[in-house]
């Protein structure tokens, strides 16, 4: 059996269980155990017991299990997506995309399992060397609520293929999709103890994971401040860390851009997943020459977006995932209004009343002429609020784009090669899109610089990050 560990004492139900509720309706969906450090220790024992057997399998054998799991996920994608929408809030269409994305990741890693990166180095008369990649051992994944399915895939795909065993801690508001996927992996042939899900809070389960001496790598995705705490806790332990943290991605639209395409890019880039995406467009800079026409079209599109329960057809934005997330966004917009730091062109308020209560809905919001000191430009806006500013030239756009402690992604909308090169060379980010934003297929490395994090997910680099090289030197 795949282990699913959490607090098991049902005597004090409130103390021992986490209730999962639909953020669109407040309806109770299910409950999961509120785990403790003892549960983490038991999961580590299970992973430790499974490590030898899993490591001994060939990469192709492990890849076949991932491939089989991907096929089962595809078969059941509608059921998994339904669970994801219910617990997270996103429109069902986006949940289906995300579940298919998870299958894509497993298939990608299954596909590269046939390609060994081990090497032989011949040193003439001194000898020959063989460099092999070995798994790290027990790795942990701590994941957030915004894209719980895809982020689980980003971590377990390369980690399991490389031969590691794992503990995974989902966020407290979105544990159900991950548990469902773990059951599918088990059906696909993943041996007991190879993947262990421990549900619970960050303070109890998350910290116990980071502090456990047998866990040799932690891959964390979440808030910048949590990432810093984890880095401090792991300091001096020699544990490897991948930190995928926040972002404040700029989007630059130049005067030669296809305006309609760029408007649609901004809509998807900002409002997908109700704006709760790490690489969402969080600051939009438009060239003066096209700013009026662009903003007029954008405003119309923002006003046309349909907000509601993600399970209903035709919905563009679901609720925010929690009351706290909505309060934070509402607080940032209220600050801007109170301090006259910008002009609200659309939205700008929580959506309440019989159509929306008790869901955590917020109106798609467009704000123009935002002052440099505003929180909207200096903090991560993790919700459906888009600040748009006009700029006189590319140099100003690049300077403003770089005015951030983050460096996750950025995009430029242009047909000019020289503009593209200038942005690519000068904007500080882990990925620069041209006439695109947000797209992250499994093949390309993904991750940030500066306070957006350390390390890369996806692609062959992620696989390498879950392994260590070991060298055999043969002296003849
Ligand atoms: P969060 O940091 O609050 O929580 C993330 C996970 O960490 C959860 O499972 C949580 O329970 C756990 N956690 C909380 N405190 C902990 C602690 N002290 N020790 C160990 N674990 C702890 O983040 P969130 O609000 O769930 O996620 C939103 C953030 O994630 C945003 O900043 C977003 O930009 C970022 N994000 C980044 C990426 C990326 O790839 N760079 C992707 C998605 C989301």
CSV table of C-alpha atoms in Angstrom, one decimal, residues 35-37 169 172 200-209 211 226 229 233:
chain,number,residue,atom,x,y,z
A,35,UNK,CA,-0.5,15.5,10.7
A,36,UNK,CA,2.3,15.9,13.3
A,37,UNK,CA,6.0,15.4,13.4
A,169,UNK,CA,3.0,17.8,1.9
A,172,UNK,CA,-4.1,22.6,3.8
A,200,UNK,CA,-1.2,19.0,7.9
A,201,UNK,CA,-0.1,22.5,8.6
A,202,UNK,CA,3.1,24.2,7.5
A,203,UNK,CA,4.2,24.7,11.1
A,204,UNK,CA,3.8,21.1,12.2
A,205,UNK,CA,4.3,18.9,9.1
A,206,UNK,CA,6.2,21.4,6.9
A,207,UNK,CA,8.8,22.2,9.6
A,208,UNK,CA,9.1,18.6,10.7
A,209,UNK,CA,9.9,17.7,7.1
A,211,UNK,CA,14.2,19.5,10.0
A,226,UNK,CA,8.2,30.8,3.9
A,229,UNK,CA,12.3,30.4,6.8
A,233,UNK,CA,16.0,26.0,9.0
